[in-house]
PDB file of C-alpha atoms in Angstrom:
ATOM      1  CA  MET P   1       0.000   0.000   0.000  1.00 53.00           C
ATOM      2  CA  GLU P   2       2.897   2.342   0.791  1.00 56.00           C
ATOM      3  CA  ASP P   3       4.288   1.862  -2.738  1.00 58.00           C
ATOM      4  CA  ARG P   4       0.915   2.915  -4.176  1.00 58.00           C
ATOM      5  CA  VAL P   5       0.960   6.094  -2.077  1.00 54.00           C
ATOM      6  CA  GLU P   6       4.503   6.900  -3.273  1.00 68.00           C
ATOM      7  CA  ALA P   7       3.500   6.333  -6.929  1.00 64.00           C
ATOM      8  CA  ASP P   8       0.448   8.578  -6.486  1.00 70.00           C
ATOM      9  CA  ALA P   9       2.604  11.280  -4.901  1.00 71.00           C
ATOM     10  CA  LEU P  10       5.022  11.019  -7.829  1.00 66.00           C
ATOM     11  CA  LEU P  11       2.134  11.480 -10.283  1.00 66.00           C
ATOM     12  CA  ASN P  12       0.812  14.459  -8.336  1.00 70.00           C
ATOM     13  CA  ARG P  13       4.236  16.149  -8.468  1.00 70.00           C
ATOM     14  CA  ALA P  14       4.767  15.429 -12.185  1.00 67.00           C
ATOM     15  CA  PRO P  15       4.969  18.495 -14.413  1.00 72.00           C
ATOM     16  CA  HIS P  16       2.428  19.234 -17.124  1.00 75.00           C
ATOM     17  CA  GLU P  17       2.981  18.208 -20.742  1.00 82.00           C
ATOM     18  CA  TYR P  18       3.097  21.744 -22.125  1.00 79.00           C
ATOM     19  CA  ARG P  19       6.327  23.045 -23.569  1.00 76.00           C
ATOM     20  CA  ARG P  20       7.615  25.983 -21.523  1.00 80.00           C
ATOM     21  CA  ALA P  21       9.161  28.839 -23.476  1.00 80.00           C
ATOM     22  CA  HIS P  22      11.875  31.105 -22.126  1.00 84.00           C
ATOM     23  CA  SER P  23      11.316  33.931 -24.616  1.00 90.00           C
ATOM     24  CA  ALA P  24       8.566  35.488 -26.742  1.00 90.00           C
ATOM     25  CA  LEU P  25       9.971  33.769 -29.828  1.00 91.00           C
ATOM     26  CA  GLY P  26       9.938  30.450 -27.981  1.00 83.00           C
ATOM     27  CA  ALA P  27       6.311  31.019 -26.979  1.00 87.00           C
ATOM     28  CA  ILE P  28       5.386  31.517 -30.625  1.00 91.00           C
ATOM     29  CA  LYS P  29       7.416  28.465 -31.636  1.00 89.00           C
ATOM     30  CA  TYR P  30       5.742  26.182 -29.053  1.00 89.00           C
ATOM     31  CA  ALA P  31       2.205  27.611 -29.401  1.00 92.00           C
ATOM     32  CA  PRO P  32       1.001  25.018 -31.978  1.00 94.00           C
ATOM     33  CA  GLN P  33       2.368  22.130 -29.909  1.00 92.00           C
ATOM     34  CA  ASN P  34       0.834  23.487 -26.712  1.00 91.00           C
ATOM     35  CA  LEU P  35      -2.503  24.053 -28.474  1.00 93.00           C
ATOM     36  CA  CYS P  36      -2.570  20.433 -29.684  1.00 93.00           C
ATOM     37  CA  ILE P  37      -1.683  19.216 -26.189  1.00 93.00           C
ATOM     38  CA  ALA P  38      -4.484  21.362 -24.697  1.00 93.00           C
ATOM     39  CA  LEU P  39      -7.016  19.980 -27.200  1.00 94.00           C
ATOM     40  CA  LEU P  40      -5.953  16.400 -26.468  1.00 94.00           C
ATOM     41  CA  LYS P  41      -6.205  16.986 -22.722  1.00 92.00           C
ATOM     42  CA  LEU P  42      -9.679  18.472 -23.223  1.00 92.00           C
ATOM     43  CA  TYR P  43     -10.707  15.431 -25.304  1.00 93.00           C
ATOM     44  CA  ARG P  44      -9.320  13.087 -22.650  1.00 90.00           C
ATOM     45  CA  SER P  45     -11.262  14.839 -19.892  1.00 91.00           C
ATOM     46  CA  ILE P  46     -14.596  15.148 -21.725  1.00 92.00           C
ATOM     47  CA  VAL P  47     -14.960  12.548 -24.494  1.00 90.00           C
ATOM     48  CA  SER P  48     -12.741   9.656 -23.338  1.00 86.00           C
ATOM     49  CA  PRO P  49     -14.715   8.990 -20.126  1.00 86.00           C
ATOM     50  CA  LEU P  50     -17.890   8.597 -22.197  1.00 89.00           C
ATOM     51  CA  TYR P  51     -16.385   5.667 -24.122  1.00 83.00           C
ATOM     52  CA  GLY P  52     -14.930   3.907 -21.115  1.00 80.00           C
ATOM     53  CA  ASP P  53     -12.074   1.420 -21.362  1.00 80.00           C
ATOM     54  CA  VAL P  54     -12.593   0.067 -24.885  1.00 82.00           C
ATOM     55  CA  CYS P  55      -9.151   0.535 -26.448  1.00 84.00           C
ATOM     56  CA  ARG P  56      -7.382  -2.589 -27.718  1.00 88.00           C
ATOM     57  CA  TYR P  57      -3.990  -0.943 -27.327  1.00 92.00           C
ATOM     58  CA  PHE P  58      -1.970   0.298 -24.387  1.00 92.00           C
ATOM     59  CA  PRO P  59      -1.651   3.207 -24.109  1.00 92.00           C
ATOM     60  CA  SER P  60      -5.028   4.295 -25.460  1.00 91.00           C
ATOM     61  CA  CYS P  61      -5.045   6.249 -28.724  1.00 92.00           C
ATOM     62  CA  SER P  62      -5.553   9.581 -26.962  1.00 92.00           C
ATOM     63  CA  ALA P  63      -2.771   8.852 -24.444  1.00 92.00           C
ATOM     64  CA  TYR P  64      -0.507   7.777 -27.328  1.00 95.00           C
ATOM     65  CA  ALA P  65      -1.281  11.000 -29.199  1.00 95.00           C
ATOM     66  CA  LEU P  66      -0.686  13.143 -26.110  1.00 94.00           C
ATOM     67  CA  GLU P  67       2.690  11.489 -25.539  1.00 93.00           C
ATOM     68  CA  ALA P  68       3.591  11.777 -29.254  1.00 95.00           C
ATOM     69  CA  PHE P  69       2.835  15.521 -29.288  1.00 94.00           C
ATOM     70  CA  THR P  70       4.638  16.011 -25.954  1.00 92.00           C
ATOM     71  CA  VAL P  71       7.788  14.215 -27.068  1.00 92.00           C
ATOM     72  CA  HIS P  72       7.964  14.796 -30.834  1.00 93.00           C
ATOM     73  CA  GLY P  73       6.170  18.101 -31.431  1.00 92.00           C
ATOM     74  CA  VAL P  74       3.369  18.931 -33.858  1.00 94.00           C
ATOM     75  CA  ALA P  75       4.540  17.533 -37.206  1.00 95.00           C
ATOM     76  CA  ARG P  76       5.892  14.151 -36.088  1.00 96.00           C
ATOM     77  CA  GLY P  77       3.326  13.868 -33.279  1.00 95.00           C
ATOM     78  CA  LEU P  78       0.503  14.325 -35.764  1.00 97.00           C
ATOM     79  CA  GLY P  79       2.017  11.776 -38.138  1.00 97.00           C
ATOM     80  CA  LEU P  80       2.480   9.192 -35.379  1.00 97.00           C
ATOM     81  CA  SER P  81      -1.048   9.803 -34.067  1.00 96.00           C
ATOM     82  CA  VAL P  82      -2.655   9.386 -37.500  1.00 97.00           C
ATOM     83  CA  LYS P  83      -0.698   6.172 -38.104  1.00 96.00           C
ATOM     84  CA  ARG P  84      -1.865   4.864 -34.741  1.00 95.00           C
ATOM     85  CA  LEU P  85      -5.503   5.768 -35.431  1.00 94.00           C
ATOM     86  CA  LEU P  86      -5.323   3.951 -38.768  1.00 94.00           C
ATOM     87  CA  ARG P  87      -4.059   0.818 -36.965  1.00 92.00           C
ATOM     88  CA  CYS P  88      -6.863   1.011 -34.416  1.00 88.00           C
ATOM     89  CA  HIS P  89      -9.947  -0.835 -35.686  1.00 87.00           C
ATOM     90  CA  PRO P  90     -12.197  -3.693 -34.481  1.00 86.00           C
ATOM     91  CA  TRP P  91     -10.054  -6.352 -36.185  1.00 90.00           C
ATOM     92  CA  ALA P  92      -6.747  -5.133 -34.761  1.00 88.00           C
ATOM     93  CA  ALA P  93      -4.923  -7.525 -32.464  1.00 89.00           C
ATOM     94  CA  GLY P  94      -4.079  -4.693 -30.080  1.00 88.00           C
ATOM     95  CA  GLY P  95      -1.366  -4.937 -27.458  1.00 91.00           C
ATOM     96  CA  ILE P  96       1.349  -2.611 -26.208  1.00 91.00           C
ATOM     97  CA  ASP P  97       2.216   0.097 -28.726  1.00 91.00           C
ATOM     98  CA  ARG P  98       4.798   2.585 -27.507  1.00 92.00           C
ATOM     99  CA  VAL P  99       5.601   5.989 -28.984  1.00 92.00           C
ATOM    100  CA  PRO P 100       9.014   5.719 -30.700  1.00 92.00           C
ATOM    101  CA  ASP P 101      12.090   7.218 -29.063  1.00 87.00           C
ATOM    102  CA  GLY P 102      13.458  10.544 -30.178  1.00 83.00           C
ATOM    103  CA  GLY P 103      12.586  14.171 -29.885  1.00 81.00           C
ATOM    104  CA  ARG P 104      12.319  15.835 -26.490  1.00 82.00           C
ATOM    105  CA  GLU P 105      14.299  14.260 -23.672  1.00 82.00           C
ATOM    106  CA  PHE P 106      13.600  14.188 -19.950  1.00 80.00           C
ATOM    107  CA  HIS P 107      16.752  13.775 -17.888  1.00 79.00           C
ATOM    108  CA  SER P 108      15.190  13.010 -14.538  1.00 78.00           C
ATOM    109  CA  LEU P 109      11.968  11.642 -13.171  1.00 78.00           C
ATOM    110  CA  SER P 110      11.132  15.030 -11.640  1.00 77.00           C
ATOM    111  CA  GLU P 111      10.903  16.637 -15.107  1.00 80.00           C
ATOM    112  CA  THR P 112       9.069  13.729 -16.759  1.00 82.00           C
ATOM    113  CA  PRO P 113       5.470  14.758 -17.639  1.00 86.00           C
ATOM    114  CA  LYS P 114       2.517  12.948 -16.109  1.00 84.00           C
ATOM    115  CA  ILE P 115       1.457  11.297 -19.399  1.00 85.00           C
ATOM    116  CA  MET P 116       4.886   9.656 -19.622  1.00 86.00           C
ATOM    117  CA  LEU P 117       4.523   8.232 -16.115  1.00 82.00           C
ATOM    118  CA  LEU P 118       1.027   6.963 -16.915  1.00 85.00           C
ATOM    119  CA  ASN P 119       2.062   5.416 -20.240  1.00 85.00           C
ATOM    120  CA  HIS P 120       5.226   3.882 -18.759  1.00 82.00           C
ATOM    121  CA  PRO P 121       4.254   2.631 -15.282  1.00 77.00           C
ATOM    122  CA  ASN P 122       7.637   0.958 -14.813  1.00 76.00           C
ATOM    123  CA  LEU P 123       9.288   4.379 -14.569  1.00 72.00           C
ATOM    124  CA  ALA P 124       7.376   5.172 -11.398  1.00 62.00           C
ATOM    125  CA  ARG P 125       7.517   1.605 -10.092  1.00 65.00           C
ATOM    126  CA  GLU P 126      11.301   1.332 -10.433  1.00 63.00           C
ATOM    127  CA  THR P 127      11.918   4.551  -8.579  1.00 58.00           C
ATOM    128  CA  THR P 128       9.414   4.073  -5.784  1.00 53.00           C
ATOM    129  CA  CYS P 129       9.789   0.310  -5.253  1.00 53.00           C
ATOM    130  CA  ASP P 130      13.135  -0.986  -6.440  1.00 45.00           C
ATOM    131  CA  ARG P 131      15.509   1.828  -5.613  1.00 44.00           C
ATOM    132  CA  PRO P 132      14.011   4.413  -3.309  1.00 44.00           C
ATOM    133  CA  GLY P 133      15.792   7.727  -3.511  1.00 44.00           C
ATOM    134  CA  HIS P 134      17.787   6.750  -6.616  1.00 43.00           C
ATOM    135  CA  HIS P 135      16.753   7.447 -10.203  1.00 43.00           C
ATOM    136  CA  HIS P 136      18.437   6.909 -13.483  1.00 45.00           C
ATOM    137  CA  GLY P 137      18.457   9.443 -16.262  1.00 45.00           C
ATOM    138  CA  VAL P 138      15.237   9.172 -18.221  1.00 47.00           C
ATOM    139  CA  THR P 139      15.227  10.007 -21.913  1.00 46.00           C
ATOM    140  CA  GLN P 140      11.823   9.398 -23.377  1.00 47.00           C
ATOM    141  CA  GLY P 141      11.045   6.329 -21.327  1.00 45.00           C
ATOM    142  CA  ALA P 142       9.568   4.184 -24.092  1.00 44.00           C
ATOM    143  CA  ASN P 143      12.174   1.467 -23.743  1.00 41.00           C
ATOM    144  CA  VAL P 144      12.624   1.558 -19.982  1.00 40.00           C
ATOM    145  CA  ARG P 145      11.583  -1.686 -18.314  1.00 34.00           C
TER     146      ARG P 145
END
Protein backbone atom coordinates (compact mmCIF):
# COMPACT_ATOMS: atom_id res chain seq x y z
CA MET A 1 0.00 0.00 0.00
CA GLU A 2 2.90 2.34 0.79
CA ASP A 3 4.29 1.86 -2.74
CA ARG A 4 0.91 2.92 -4.18
CA VAL A 5 0.96 6.09 -2.08
CA GLU A 6 4.50 6.90 -3.27
CA ALA A 7 3.50 6.33 -6.93
CA ASP A 8 0.45 8.58 -6.49
CA ALA A 9 2.60 11.28 -4.90
CA LEU A 10 5.02 11.02 -7.83
CA LEU A 11 2.13 11.48 -10.28
CA ASN A 12 0.81 14.46 -8.34
CA ARG A 13 4.24 16.15 -8.47
CA ALA A 14 4.77 15.43 -12.18
CA PRO A 15 4.97 18.50 -14.41
CA HIS A 16 2.43 19.23 -17.12
CA GLU A 17 2.98 18.21 -20.74
CA TYR A 18 3.10 21.74 -22.12
CA ARG A 19 6.33 23.05 -23.57
CA ARG A 20 7.62 25.98 -21.52
CA ALA A 21 9.16 28.84 -23.48
CA HIS A 22 11.88 31.10 -22.13
CA SER A 23 11.32 33.93 -24.62
CA ALA A 24 8.57 35.49 -26.74
CA LEU A 25 9.97 33.77 -29.83
CA GLY A 26 9.94 30.45 -27.98
CA ALA A 27 6.31 31.02 -26.98
CA ILE A 28 5.39 31.52 -30.62
CA LYS A 29 7.42 28.47 -31.64
CA TYR A 30 5.74 26.18 -29.05
CA ALA A 31 2.20 27.61 -29.40
CA PRO A 32 1.00 25.02 -31.98
CA GLN A 33 2.37 22.13 -29.91
CA ASN A 34 0.83 23.49 -26.71
CA LEU A 35 -2.50 24.05 -28.47
CA CYS A 36 -2.57 20.43 -29.68
CA ILE A 37 -1.68 19.22 -26.19
CA ALA A 38 -4.48 21.36 -24.70
CA LEU A 39 -7.02 19.98 -27.20
CA LEU A 40 -5.95 16.40 -26.47
CA LYS A 41 -6.21 16.99 -22.72
CA LEU A 42 -9.68 18.47 -23.22
CA TYR A 43 -10.71 15.43 -25.30
CA ARG A 44 -9.32 13.09 -22.65
CA SER A 45 -11.26 14.84 -19.89
CA ILE A 46 -14.60 15.15 -21.72
CA VAL A 47 -14.96 12.55 -24.49
CA SER A 48 -12.74 9.66 -23.34
CA PRO A 49 -14.71 8.99 -20.13
CA LEU A 50 -17.89 8.60 -22.20
CA TYR A 51 -16.39 5.67 -24.12
CA GLY A 52 -14.93 3.91 -21.11
CA ASP A 53 -12.07 1.42 -21.36
CA VAL A 54 -12.59 0.07 -24.89
CA CYS A 55 -9.15 0.53 -26.45
CA ARG A 56 -7.38 -2.59 -27.72
CA TYR A 57 -3.99 -0.94 -27.33
CA PHE A 58 -1.97 0.30 -24.39
CA PRO A 59 -1.65 3.21 -24.11
CA SER A 60 -5.03 4.29 -25.46
CA CYS A 61 -5.04 6.25 -28.72
CA SER A 62 -5.55 9.58 -26.96
CA ALA A 63 -2.77 8.85 -24.44
CA TYR A 64 -0.51 7.78 -27.33
CA ALA A 65 -1.28 11.00 -29.20
CA LEU A 66 -0.69 13.14 -26.11
CA GLU A 67 2.69 11.49 -25.54
CA ALA A 68 3.59 11.78 -29.25
CA PHE A 69 2.84 15.52 -29.29
CA THR A 70 4.64 16.01 -25.95
CA VAL A 71 7.79 14.22 -27.07
CA HIS A 72 7.96 14.80 -30.83
CA GLY A 73 6.17 18.10 -31.43
CA VAL A 74 3.37 18.93 -33.86
CA ALA A 75 4.54 17.53 -37.21
CA ARG A 76 5.89 14.15 -36.09
CA GLY A 77 3.33 13.87 -33.28
CA LEU A 78 0.50 14.33 -35.76
CA GLY A 79 2.02 11.78 -38.14
CA LEU A 80 2.48 9.19 -35.38
CA SER A 81 -1.05 9.80 -34.07
CA VAL A 82 -2.66 9.39 -37.50
CA LYS A 83 -0.70 6.17 -38.10
CA ARG A 84 -1.87 4.86 -34.74
CA LEU A 85 -5.50 5.77 -35.43
CA LEU A 86 -5.32 3.95 -38.77
CA ARG A 87 -4.06 0.82 -36.97
CA CYS A 88 -6.86 1.01 -34.42
CA HIS A 89 -9.95 -0.83 -35.69
CA PRO A 90 -12.20 -3.69 -34.48
CA TRP A 91 -10.05 -6.35 -36.19
CA ALA A 92 -6.75 -5.13 -34.76
CA ALA A 93 -4.92 -7.52 -32.46
CA GLY A 94 -4.08 -4.69 -30.08
CA GLY A 95 -1.37 -4.94 -27.46
CA ILE A 96 1.35 -2.61 -26.21
CA ASP A 97 2.22 0.10 -28.73
CA ARG A 98 4.80 2.58 -27.51
CA VAL A 99 5.60 5.99 -28.98
CA PRO A 100 9.01 5.72 -30.70
CA ASP A 101 12.09 7.22 -29.06
CA GLY A 102 13.46 10.54 -30.18
CA GLY A 103 12.59 14.17 -29.88
CA ARG A 104 12.32 15.84 -26.49
CA GLU A 105 14.30 14.26 -23.67
CA PHE A 106 13.60 14.19 -19.95
CA HIS A 107 16.75 13.77 -17.89
CA SER A 108 15.19 13.01 -14.54
CA LEU A 109 11.97 11.64 -13.17
CA SER A 110 11.13 15.03 -11.64
CA GLU A 111 10.90 16.64 -15.11
CA THR A 112 9.07 13.73 -16.76
CA PRO A 113 5.47 14.76 -17.64
CA LYS A 114 2.52 12.95 -16.11
CA ILE A 115 1.46 11.30 -19.40
CA MET A 116 4.89 9.66 -19.62
CA LEU A 117 4.52 8.23 -16.12
CA LEU A 118 1.03 6.96 -16.91
CA ASN A 119 2.06 5.42 -20.24
CA HIS A 120 5.23 3.88 -18.76
CA PRO A 121 4.25 2.63 -15.28
CA ASN A 122 7.64 0.96 -14.81
CA LEU A 123 9.29 4.38 -14.57
CA ALA A 124 7.38 5.17 -11.40
CA ARG A 125 7.52 1.61 -10.09
CA GLU A 126 11.30 1.33 -10.43
CA THR A 127 11.92 4.55 -8.58
CA THR A 128 9.41 4.07 -5.78
CA CYS A 129 9.79 0.31 -5.25
CA ASP A 130 13.13 -0.99 -6.44
CA ARG A 131 15.51 1.83 -5.61
CA PRO A 132 14.01 4.41 -3.31
CA GLY A 133 15.79 7.73 -3.51
CA HIS A 134 17.79 6.75 -6.62
CA HIS A 135 16.75 7.45 -10.20
CA HIS A 136 18.44 6.91 -13.48
CA GLY A 137 18.46 9.44 -16.26
CA VAL A 138 15.24 9.17 -18.22
CA THR A 139 15.23 10.01 -21.91
CA GLN A 140 11.82 9.40 -23.38
CA GLY A 141 11.04 6.33 -21.33
CA ALA A 142 9.57 4.18 -24.09
CA ASN A 143 12.17 1.47 -23.74
CA VAL A 144 12.62 1.56 -19.98
CA ARG A 145 11.58 -1.69 -18.31
